[in-house]
Short mmCIF file of C-alpha atoms and ligand atoms in Angstrom, two decimals:
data_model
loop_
_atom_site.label_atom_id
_atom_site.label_comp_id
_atom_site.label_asym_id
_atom_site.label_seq_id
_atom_site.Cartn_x
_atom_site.Cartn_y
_atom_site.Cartn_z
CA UNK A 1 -5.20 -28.79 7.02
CA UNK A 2 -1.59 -30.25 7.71
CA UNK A 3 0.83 -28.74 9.06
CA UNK A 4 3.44 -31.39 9.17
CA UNK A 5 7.03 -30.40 6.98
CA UNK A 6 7.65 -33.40 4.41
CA UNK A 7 11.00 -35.21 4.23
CA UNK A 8 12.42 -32.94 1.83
CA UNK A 9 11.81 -29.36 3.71
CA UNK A 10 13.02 -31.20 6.64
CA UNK A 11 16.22 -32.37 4.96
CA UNK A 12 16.76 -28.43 3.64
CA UNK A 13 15.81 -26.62 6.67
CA UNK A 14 17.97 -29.21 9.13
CA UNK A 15 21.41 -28.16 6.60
CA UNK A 16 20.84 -24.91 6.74
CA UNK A 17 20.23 -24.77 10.76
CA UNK A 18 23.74 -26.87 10.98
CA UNK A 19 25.44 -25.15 8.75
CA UNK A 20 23.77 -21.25 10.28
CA UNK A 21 25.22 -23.11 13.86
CA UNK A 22 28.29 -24.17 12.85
CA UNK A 23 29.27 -21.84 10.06
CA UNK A 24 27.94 -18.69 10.36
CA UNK A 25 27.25 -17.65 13.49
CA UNK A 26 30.33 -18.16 15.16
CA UNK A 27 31.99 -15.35 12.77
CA UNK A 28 28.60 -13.17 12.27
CA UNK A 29 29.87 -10.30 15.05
CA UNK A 30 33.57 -9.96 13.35
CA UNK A 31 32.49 -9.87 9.91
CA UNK A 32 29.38 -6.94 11.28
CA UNK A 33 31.84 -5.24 13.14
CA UNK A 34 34.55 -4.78 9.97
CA UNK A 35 31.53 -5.05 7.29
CA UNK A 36 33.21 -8.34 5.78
CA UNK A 37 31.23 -9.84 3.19
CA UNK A 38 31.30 -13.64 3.92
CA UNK A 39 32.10 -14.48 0.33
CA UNK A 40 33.70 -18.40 0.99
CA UNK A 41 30.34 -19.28 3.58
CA UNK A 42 28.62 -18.27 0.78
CA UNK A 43 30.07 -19.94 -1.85
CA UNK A 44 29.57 -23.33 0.66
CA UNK A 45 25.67 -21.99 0.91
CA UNK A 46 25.60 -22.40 -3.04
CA UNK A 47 27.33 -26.05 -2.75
CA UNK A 48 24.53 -27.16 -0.33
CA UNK A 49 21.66 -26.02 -2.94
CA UNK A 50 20.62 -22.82 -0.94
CA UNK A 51 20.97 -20.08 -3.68
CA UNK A 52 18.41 -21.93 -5.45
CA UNK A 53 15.94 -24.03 -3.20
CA UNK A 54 12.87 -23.21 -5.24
CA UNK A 55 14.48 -23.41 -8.89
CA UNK A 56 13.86 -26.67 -10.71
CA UNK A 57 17.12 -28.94 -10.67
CA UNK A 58 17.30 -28.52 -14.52
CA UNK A 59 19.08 -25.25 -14.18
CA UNK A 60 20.98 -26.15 -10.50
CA UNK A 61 18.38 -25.63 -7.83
CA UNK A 62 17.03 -27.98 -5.22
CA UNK A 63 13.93 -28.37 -6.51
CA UNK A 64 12.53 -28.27 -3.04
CA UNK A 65 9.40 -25.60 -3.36
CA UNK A 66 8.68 -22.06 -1.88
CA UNK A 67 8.09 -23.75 1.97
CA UNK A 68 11.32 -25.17 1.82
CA UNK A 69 12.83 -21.90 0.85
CA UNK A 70 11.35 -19.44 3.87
CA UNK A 71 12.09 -22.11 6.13
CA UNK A 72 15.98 -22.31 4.73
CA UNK A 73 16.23 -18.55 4.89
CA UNK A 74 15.21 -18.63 8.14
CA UNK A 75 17.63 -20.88 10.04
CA UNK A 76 20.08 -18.66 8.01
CA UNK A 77 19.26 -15.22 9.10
CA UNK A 78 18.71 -17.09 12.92
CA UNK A 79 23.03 -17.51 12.18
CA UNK A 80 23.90 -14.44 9.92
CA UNK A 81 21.07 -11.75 8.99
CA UNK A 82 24.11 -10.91 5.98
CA UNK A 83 24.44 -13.67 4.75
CA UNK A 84 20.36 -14.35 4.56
CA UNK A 85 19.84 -11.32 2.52
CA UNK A 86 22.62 -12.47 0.05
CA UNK A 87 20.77 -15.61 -0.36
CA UNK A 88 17.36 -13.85 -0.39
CA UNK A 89 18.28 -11.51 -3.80
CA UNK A 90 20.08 -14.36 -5.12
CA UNK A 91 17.41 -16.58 -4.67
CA UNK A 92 15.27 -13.98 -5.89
CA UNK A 93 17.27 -13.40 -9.13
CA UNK A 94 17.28 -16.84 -10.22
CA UNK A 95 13.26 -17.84 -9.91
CA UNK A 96 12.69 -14.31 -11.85
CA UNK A 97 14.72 -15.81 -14.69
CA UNK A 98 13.33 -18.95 -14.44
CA UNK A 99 9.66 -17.41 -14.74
CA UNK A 100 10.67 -14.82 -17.18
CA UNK A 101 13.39 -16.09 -19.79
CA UNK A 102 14.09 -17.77 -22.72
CA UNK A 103 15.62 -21.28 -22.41
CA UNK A 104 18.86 -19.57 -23.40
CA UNK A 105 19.04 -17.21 -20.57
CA UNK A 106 17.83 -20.09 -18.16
CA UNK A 107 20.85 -22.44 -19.29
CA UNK A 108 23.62 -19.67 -19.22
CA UNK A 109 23.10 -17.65 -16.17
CA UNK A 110 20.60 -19.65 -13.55
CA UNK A 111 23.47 -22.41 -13.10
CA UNK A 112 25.70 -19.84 -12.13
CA UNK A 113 23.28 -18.10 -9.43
CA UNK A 114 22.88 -21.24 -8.06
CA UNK A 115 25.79 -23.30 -8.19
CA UNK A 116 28.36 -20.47 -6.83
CA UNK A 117 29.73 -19.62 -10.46
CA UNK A 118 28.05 -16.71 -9.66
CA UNK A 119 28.83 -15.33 -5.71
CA UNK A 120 25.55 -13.85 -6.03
CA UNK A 121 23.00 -11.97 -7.89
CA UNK A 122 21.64 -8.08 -7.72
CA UNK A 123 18.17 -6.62 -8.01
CA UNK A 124 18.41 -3.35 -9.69
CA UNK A 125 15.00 -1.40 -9.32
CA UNK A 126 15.26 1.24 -6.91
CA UNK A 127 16.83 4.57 -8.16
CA UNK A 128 18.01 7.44 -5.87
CA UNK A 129 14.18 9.46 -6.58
CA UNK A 130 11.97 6.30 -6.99
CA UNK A 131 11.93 3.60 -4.25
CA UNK A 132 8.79 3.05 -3.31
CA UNK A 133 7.74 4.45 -6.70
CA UNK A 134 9.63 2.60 -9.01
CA UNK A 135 7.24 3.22 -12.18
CA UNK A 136 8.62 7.06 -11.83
CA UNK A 137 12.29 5.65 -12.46
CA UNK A 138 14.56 7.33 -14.81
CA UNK A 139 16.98 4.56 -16.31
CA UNK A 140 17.53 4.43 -20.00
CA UNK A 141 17.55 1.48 -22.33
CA UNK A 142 18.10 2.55 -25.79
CA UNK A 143 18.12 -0.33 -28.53
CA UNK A 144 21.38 0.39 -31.15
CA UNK A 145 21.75 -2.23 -33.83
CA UNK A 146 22.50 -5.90 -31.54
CA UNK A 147 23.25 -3.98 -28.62
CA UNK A 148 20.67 -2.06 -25.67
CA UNK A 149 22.71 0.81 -23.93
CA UNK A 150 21.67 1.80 -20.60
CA UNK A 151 22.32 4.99 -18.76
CA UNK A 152 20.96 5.71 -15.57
CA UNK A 153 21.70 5.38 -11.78
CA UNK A 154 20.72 2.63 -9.19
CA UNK A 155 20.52 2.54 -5.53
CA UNK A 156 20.24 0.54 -2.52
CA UNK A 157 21.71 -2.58 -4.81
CA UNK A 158 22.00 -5.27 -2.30
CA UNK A 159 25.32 -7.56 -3.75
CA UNK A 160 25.70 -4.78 -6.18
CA UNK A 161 29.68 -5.12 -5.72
CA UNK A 162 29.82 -8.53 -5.62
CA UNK A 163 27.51 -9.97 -7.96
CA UNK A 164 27.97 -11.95 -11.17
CA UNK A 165 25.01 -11.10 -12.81
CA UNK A 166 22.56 -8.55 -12.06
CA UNK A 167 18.99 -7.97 -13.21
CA UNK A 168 18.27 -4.37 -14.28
CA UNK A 169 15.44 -2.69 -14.60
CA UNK A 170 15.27 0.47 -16.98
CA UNK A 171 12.81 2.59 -19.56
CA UNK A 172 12.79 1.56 -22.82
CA UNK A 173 9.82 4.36 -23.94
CA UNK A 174 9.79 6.76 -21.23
CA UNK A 175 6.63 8.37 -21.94
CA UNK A 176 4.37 4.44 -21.17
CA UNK A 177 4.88 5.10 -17.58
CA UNK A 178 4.89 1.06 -15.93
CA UNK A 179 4.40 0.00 -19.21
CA UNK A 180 7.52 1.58 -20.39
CA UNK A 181 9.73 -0.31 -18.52
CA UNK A 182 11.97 -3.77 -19.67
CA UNK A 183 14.33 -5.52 -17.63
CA UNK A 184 17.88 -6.76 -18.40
CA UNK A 185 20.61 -8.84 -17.50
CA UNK A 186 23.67 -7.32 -17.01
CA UNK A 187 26.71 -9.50 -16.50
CA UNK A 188 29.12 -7.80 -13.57
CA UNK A 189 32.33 -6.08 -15.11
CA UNK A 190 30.58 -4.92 -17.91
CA UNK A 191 32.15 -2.00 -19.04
CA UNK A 192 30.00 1.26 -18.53
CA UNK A 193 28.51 -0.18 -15.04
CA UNK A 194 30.12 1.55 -12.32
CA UNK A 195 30.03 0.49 -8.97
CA UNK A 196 30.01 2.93 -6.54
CA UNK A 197 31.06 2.09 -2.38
CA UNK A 198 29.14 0.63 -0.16
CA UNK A 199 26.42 2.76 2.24
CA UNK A 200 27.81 2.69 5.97
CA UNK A 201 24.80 1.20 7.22
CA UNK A 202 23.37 0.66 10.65
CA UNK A 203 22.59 -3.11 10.34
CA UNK A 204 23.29 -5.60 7.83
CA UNK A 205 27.12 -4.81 7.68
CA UNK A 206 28.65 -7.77 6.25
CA UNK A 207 26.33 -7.71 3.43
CA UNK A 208 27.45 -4.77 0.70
CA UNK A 209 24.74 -2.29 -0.66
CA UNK A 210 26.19 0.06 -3.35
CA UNK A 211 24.94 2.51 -5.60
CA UNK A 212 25.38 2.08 -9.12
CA UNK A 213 25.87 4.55 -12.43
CA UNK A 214 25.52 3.18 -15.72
CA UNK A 215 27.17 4.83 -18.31
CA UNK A 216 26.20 3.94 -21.78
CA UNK A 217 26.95 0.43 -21.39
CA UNK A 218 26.04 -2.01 -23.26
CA UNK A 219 24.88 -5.21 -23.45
CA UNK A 220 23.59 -8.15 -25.96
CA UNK A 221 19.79 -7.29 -27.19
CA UNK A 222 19.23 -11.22 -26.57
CA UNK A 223 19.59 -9.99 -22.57
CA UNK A 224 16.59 -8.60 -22.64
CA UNK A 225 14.53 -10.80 -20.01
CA UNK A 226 11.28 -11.19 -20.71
CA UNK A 227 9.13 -8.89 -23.28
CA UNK A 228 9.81 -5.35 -24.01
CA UNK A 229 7.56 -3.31 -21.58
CA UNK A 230 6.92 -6.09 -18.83
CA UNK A 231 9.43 -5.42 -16.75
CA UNK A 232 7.38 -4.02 -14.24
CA UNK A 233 4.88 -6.81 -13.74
CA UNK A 234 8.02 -9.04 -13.33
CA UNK A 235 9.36 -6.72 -10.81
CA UNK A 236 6.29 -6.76 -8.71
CA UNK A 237 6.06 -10.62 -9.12
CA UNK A 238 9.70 -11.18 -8.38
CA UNK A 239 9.06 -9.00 -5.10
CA UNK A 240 5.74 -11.46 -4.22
CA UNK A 241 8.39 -13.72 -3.53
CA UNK A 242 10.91 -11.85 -2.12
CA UNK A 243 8.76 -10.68 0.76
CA UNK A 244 7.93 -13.97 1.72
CA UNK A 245 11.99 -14.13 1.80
CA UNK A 246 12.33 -10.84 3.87
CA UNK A 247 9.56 -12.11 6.09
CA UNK A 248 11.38 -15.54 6.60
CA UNK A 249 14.87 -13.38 7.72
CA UNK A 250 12.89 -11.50 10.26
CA UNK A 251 11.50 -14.35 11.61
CA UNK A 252 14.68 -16.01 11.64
CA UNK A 253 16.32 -12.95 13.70
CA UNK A 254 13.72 -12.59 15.93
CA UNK A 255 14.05 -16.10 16.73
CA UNK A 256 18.00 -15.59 17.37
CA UNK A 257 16.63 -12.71 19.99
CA UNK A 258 14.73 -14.63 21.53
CA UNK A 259 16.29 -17.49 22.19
CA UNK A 260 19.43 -15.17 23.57
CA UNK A 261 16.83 -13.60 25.32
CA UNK A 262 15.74 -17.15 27.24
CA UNK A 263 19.18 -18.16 27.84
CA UNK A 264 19.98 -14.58 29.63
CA UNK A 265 17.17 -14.31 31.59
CA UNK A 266 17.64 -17.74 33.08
CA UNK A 267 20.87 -16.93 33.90
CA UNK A 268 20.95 -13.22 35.09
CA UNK A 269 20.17 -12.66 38.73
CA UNK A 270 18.46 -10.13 40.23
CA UNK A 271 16.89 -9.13 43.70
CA UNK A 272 18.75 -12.87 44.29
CA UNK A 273 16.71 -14.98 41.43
CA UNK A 274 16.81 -15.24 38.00
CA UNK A 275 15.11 -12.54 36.37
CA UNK A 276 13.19 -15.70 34.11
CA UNK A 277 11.29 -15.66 37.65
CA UNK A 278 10.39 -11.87 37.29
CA UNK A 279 6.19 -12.32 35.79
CA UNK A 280 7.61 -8.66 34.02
CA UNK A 281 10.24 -10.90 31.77
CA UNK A 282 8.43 -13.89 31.61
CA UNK A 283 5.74 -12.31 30.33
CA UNK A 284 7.57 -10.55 27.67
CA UNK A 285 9.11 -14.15 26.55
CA UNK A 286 5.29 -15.03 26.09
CA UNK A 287 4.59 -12.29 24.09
CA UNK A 288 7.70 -12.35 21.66
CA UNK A 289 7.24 -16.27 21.12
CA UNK A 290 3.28 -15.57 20.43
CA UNK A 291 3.77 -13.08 17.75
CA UNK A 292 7.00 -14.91 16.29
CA UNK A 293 4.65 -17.86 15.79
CA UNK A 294 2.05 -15.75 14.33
CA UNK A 295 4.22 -14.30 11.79
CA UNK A 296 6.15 -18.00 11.13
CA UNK A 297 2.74 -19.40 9.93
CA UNK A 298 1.55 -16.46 7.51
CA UNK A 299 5.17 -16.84 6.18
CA UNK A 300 4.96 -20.79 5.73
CA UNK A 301 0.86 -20.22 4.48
CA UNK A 302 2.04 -17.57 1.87
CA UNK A 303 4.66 -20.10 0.19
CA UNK A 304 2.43 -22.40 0.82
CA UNK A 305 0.07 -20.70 -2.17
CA UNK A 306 2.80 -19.83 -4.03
CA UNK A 307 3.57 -23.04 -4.23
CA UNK A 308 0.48 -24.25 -5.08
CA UNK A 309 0.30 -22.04 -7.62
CA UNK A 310 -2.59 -19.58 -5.74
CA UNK A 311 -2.25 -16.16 -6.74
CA UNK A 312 -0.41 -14.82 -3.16
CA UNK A 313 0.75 -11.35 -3.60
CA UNK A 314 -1.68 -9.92 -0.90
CA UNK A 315 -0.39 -13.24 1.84
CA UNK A 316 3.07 -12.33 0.67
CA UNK A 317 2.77 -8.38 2.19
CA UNK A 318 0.67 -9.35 4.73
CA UNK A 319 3.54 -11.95 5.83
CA UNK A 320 6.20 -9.21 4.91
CA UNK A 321 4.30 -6.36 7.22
CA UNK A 322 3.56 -8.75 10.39
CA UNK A 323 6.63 -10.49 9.91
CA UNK A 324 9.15 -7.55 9.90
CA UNK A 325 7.00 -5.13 12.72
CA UNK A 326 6.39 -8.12 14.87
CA UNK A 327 10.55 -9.05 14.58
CA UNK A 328 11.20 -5.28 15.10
CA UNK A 329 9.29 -5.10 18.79
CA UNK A 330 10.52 -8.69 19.62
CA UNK A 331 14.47 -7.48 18.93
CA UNK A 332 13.95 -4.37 21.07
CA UNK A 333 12.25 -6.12 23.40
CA UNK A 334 15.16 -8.52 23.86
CA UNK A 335 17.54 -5.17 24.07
CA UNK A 336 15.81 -4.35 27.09
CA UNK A 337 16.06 -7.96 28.91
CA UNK A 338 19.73 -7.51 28.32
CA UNK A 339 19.56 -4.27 29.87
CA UNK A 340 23.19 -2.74 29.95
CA UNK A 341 24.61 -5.70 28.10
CA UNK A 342 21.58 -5.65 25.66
CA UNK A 343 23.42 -2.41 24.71
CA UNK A 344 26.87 -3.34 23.71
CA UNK A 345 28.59 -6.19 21.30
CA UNK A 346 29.65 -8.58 23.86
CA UNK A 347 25.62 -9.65 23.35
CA UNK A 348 23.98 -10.50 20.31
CA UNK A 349 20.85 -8.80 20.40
CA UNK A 350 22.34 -5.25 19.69
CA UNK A 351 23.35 -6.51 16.58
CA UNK A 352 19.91 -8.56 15.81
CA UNK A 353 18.05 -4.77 16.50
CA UNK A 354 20.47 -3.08 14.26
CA UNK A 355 20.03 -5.77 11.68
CA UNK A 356 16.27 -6.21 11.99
CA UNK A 357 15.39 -2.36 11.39
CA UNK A 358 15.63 -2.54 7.32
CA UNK A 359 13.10 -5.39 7.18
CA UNK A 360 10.11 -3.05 7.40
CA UNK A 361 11.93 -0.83 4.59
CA UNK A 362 13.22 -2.92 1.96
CA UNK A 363 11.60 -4.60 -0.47
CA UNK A 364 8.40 -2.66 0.15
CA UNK A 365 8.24 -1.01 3.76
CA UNK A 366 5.63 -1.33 5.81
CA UNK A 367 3.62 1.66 3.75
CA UNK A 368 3.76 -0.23 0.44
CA UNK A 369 2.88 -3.83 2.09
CA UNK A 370 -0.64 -2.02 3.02
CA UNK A 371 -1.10 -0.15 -0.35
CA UNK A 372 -0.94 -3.30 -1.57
CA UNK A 373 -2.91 -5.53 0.81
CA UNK A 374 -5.94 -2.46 0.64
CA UNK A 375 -6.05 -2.92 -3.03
CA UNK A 376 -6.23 -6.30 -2.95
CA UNK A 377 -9.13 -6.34 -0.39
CA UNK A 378 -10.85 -3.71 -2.49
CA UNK A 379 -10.55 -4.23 -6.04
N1 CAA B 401 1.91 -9.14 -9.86
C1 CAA B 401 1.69 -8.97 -11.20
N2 CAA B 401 1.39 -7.76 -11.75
C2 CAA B 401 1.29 -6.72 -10.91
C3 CAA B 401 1.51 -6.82 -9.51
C4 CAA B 401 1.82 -8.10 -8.99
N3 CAA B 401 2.04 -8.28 -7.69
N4 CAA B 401 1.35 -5.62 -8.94
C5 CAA B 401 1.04 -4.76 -9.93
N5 CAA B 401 1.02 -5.43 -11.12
C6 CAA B 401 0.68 -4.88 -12.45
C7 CAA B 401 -0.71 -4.26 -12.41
O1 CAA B 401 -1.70 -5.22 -12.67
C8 CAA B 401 -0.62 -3.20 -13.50
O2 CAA B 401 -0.79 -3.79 -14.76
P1 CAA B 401 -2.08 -3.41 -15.68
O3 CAA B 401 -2.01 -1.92 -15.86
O4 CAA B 401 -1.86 -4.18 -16.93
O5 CAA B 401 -3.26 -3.84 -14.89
C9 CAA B 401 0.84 -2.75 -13.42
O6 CAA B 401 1.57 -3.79 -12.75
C10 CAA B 401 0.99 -1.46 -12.65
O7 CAA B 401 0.43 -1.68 -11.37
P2 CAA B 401 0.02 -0.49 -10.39
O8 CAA B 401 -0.77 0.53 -11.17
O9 CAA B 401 -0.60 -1.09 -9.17
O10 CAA B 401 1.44 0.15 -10.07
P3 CAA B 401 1.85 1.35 -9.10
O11 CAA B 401 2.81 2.20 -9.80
O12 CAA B 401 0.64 1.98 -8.49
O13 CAA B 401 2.69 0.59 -7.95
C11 CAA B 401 3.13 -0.51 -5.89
C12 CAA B 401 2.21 -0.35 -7.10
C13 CAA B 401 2.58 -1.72 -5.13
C14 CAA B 401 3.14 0.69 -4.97
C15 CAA B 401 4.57 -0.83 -6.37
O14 CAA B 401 5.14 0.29 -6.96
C16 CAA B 401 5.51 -1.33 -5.29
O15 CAA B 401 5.50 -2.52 -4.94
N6 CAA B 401 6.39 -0.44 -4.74
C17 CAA B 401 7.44 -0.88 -3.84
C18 CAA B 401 8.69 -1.23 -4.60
C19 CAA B 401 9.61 -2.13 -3.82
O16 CAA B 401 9.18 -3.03 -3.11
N7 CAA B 401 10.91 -1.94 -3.99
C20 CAA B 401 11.86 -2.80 -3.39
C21 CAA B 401 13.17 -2.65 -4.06
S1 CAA B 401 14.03 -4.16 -4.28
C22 CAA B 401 14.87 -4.49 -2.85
O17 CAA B 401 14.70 -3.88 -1.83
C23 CAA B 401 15.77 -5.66 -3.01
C24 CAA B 401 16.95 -5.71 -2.14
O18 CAA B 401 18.04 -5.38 -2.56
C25 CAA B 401 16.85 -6.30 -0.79
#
């Protein structure tokens, strides 16, 4: 067993924790507040090799491995939970293509994902009727002559307003259930993809989530990604992964909370003493840094397998499900050591509850991560 970093994950997770300090955070409650997307930090994120930290440098990434990745997204969400999901999906995008396309589709769009050409990618799966059951979704593909033409509507899209290039899942023969599905790429601007605005949302405000209508548009049939009828399985491999990403942002917020959380209680006074010296705050520090820990290491130990090459969905939703409950009871926690000011924006830790509540809904909530973790303990 080791649990030392090597030089490399050290390297990646030190530039993103300077650049989260020095970049992000300071700007993180202006852009919430007026639900600014931080397009030029993100465009620097893509110069220092984070939109692809687990894609092999022949197509732009770092190279550096699945470890290195959680770890990155971390120290980013611990600066701007926004600006971590960006990277997530992006991230997300560009390993599907990787494992999925032809050498074609890897040379034209993966350089873009990663190098900035692209501000960011989109994961269109989820459909106003079938989130959590995305085998039920509706989306057409239809193949006519050189051309697919998809009709259908999207929702939820993370980047969906912003993004270069979006992977899209729809139903080429609607009556093969998962097996019916294929998955495209779908260039942003493409005429007959219309973006609708962006959800007022309760956390997460500098990063855009739009609904989307497709309206017979259409696209190259050489943008099909991967083989007519997988798209599913690469949906529910691309979103292995991404848990261990949505896992690594809630660790990375709960760490902001707590750490906030130290530096108040230290400081506040109380009955004449710090309120650090109260046993009922201290002892709440203990138990948000226990279960942070706890849910760091099955993070790290699920990208560890994946980057051995272990099969890991099962470690990837039991990371997901500790990872974004635990973060969700140490943010409130932190609320309530901030008492009055844990309740308005002159604090962080208002905004780290608000942004912490969608980890145990997206990308699986909570319900899904144990559908899938029971049927991997009992098949
Ligand atoms: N890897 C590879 N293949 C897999 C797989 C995996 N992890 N999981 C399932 N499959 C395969 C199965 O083996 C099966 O293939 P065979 O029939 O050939 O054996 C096929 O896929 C169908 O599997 P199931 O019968 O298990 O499928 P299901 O319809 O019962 O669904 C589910 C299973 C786990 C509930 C799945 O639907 C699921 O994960 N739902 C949640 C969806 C989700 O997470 N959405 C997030 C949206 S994206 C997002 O939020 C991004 C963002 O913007 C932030």
């Amino acid at each position: 067993m080791d649990f030392e970093l090597n030089e490399l994950q050290i390297a990646i997770r030190d530039t993103a924790r300077k650049f989260a300090e020095e970049r992000l955070a300071p700007g993180a409650r202006e852009r919430d507040r007026q639900e600014i997307f931080p397009r030029e930090e993100i465009l620097e994120m893509a110069r220092l090799g984070l939109m692809g930290v687990n894609v092999p440098e022949a197509y732009g990434g770092a190279q550096a491995g699945a470890v290195a990745y959680s770890l990155a997204l971390t120290e980013i969400a611990r600066g701007d939970a926004s600006a971590a999901v960006t990277m997530g999906v992006t991230n997300m995008c560009a390993e599907l293509i990787c494992a999925a396309g032809t050498e074609e589709q890897k040379r034209k769009y993966v350089p873009r994902l990663t190098s900035g050409g692209y501000v960011a990618g989109a994961f269109a799966l989820s459909e106003p009727h079938a989130g959590s059951d995305p085998a039920s979704m509706t989306t057409r593909a239809e193949r006519k002559g050189d051309r697919w033409v998809l009709n259908g509507a999207k929702q939820w899209i993370t980047s969906g307003d912003v993004a270069g290039l979006l992977v899209v899942w729809a139903k080429t023969d609607p009556s093969a259930g998962s097996k019916g599905i294929s998955c495209f790429l779908v260039e942003g601007g493409t005429p007959g993809l219309v973006v609708g605005k962006p959800e007022a949302k309760m956390g997460l405000r500098a990063s855009h989530t739009v609904p989307l209508l497709f309206e017979n548009c259409e696209i190259p049939a050489e943008n099909l990604l991967g083989a007519e009828g997988e798209g599913f399985k690469w949906a529910m491999r691309a979103l292995d992964g991404g848990r261990i990403g949505i896992a690594s942002q809630a660790i990375g917020i709960a760490q902001a909370a707590l750490e906030a959380s130290i530096a108040y209680a230290k400081e506040r006074k109380a009955f004449g003493r710090p309120i650090a010296e109260f046993q009922a705050i201290a002892f709440k520090l203990a138990d948000m840094k226990t279960q942070l820990e706890a849910a760091r290491w099955l993070t790290l130990r699920a990208a560890w397998m994946k980057e051995q090459g272990m099969r890991f969905t099962r470690e990837a939703s039991m990371a997901k499900l500790f990872a974004s409950e635990a973060a969700n009871r140490i943010a409130a926690e932190a609320v309530q050591i901030h008492g009055g000011y844990g309740y308005v924006d002159e604090f962080p830790v208002e905004r780290h509850l608000r942004d912490v509540r969608v980890t145990t809904i997206y990308e699986g909530t909570s319900e899904i991560q144990r559908v899938v973790i029971a049927r991997e303990l009992l098949r």
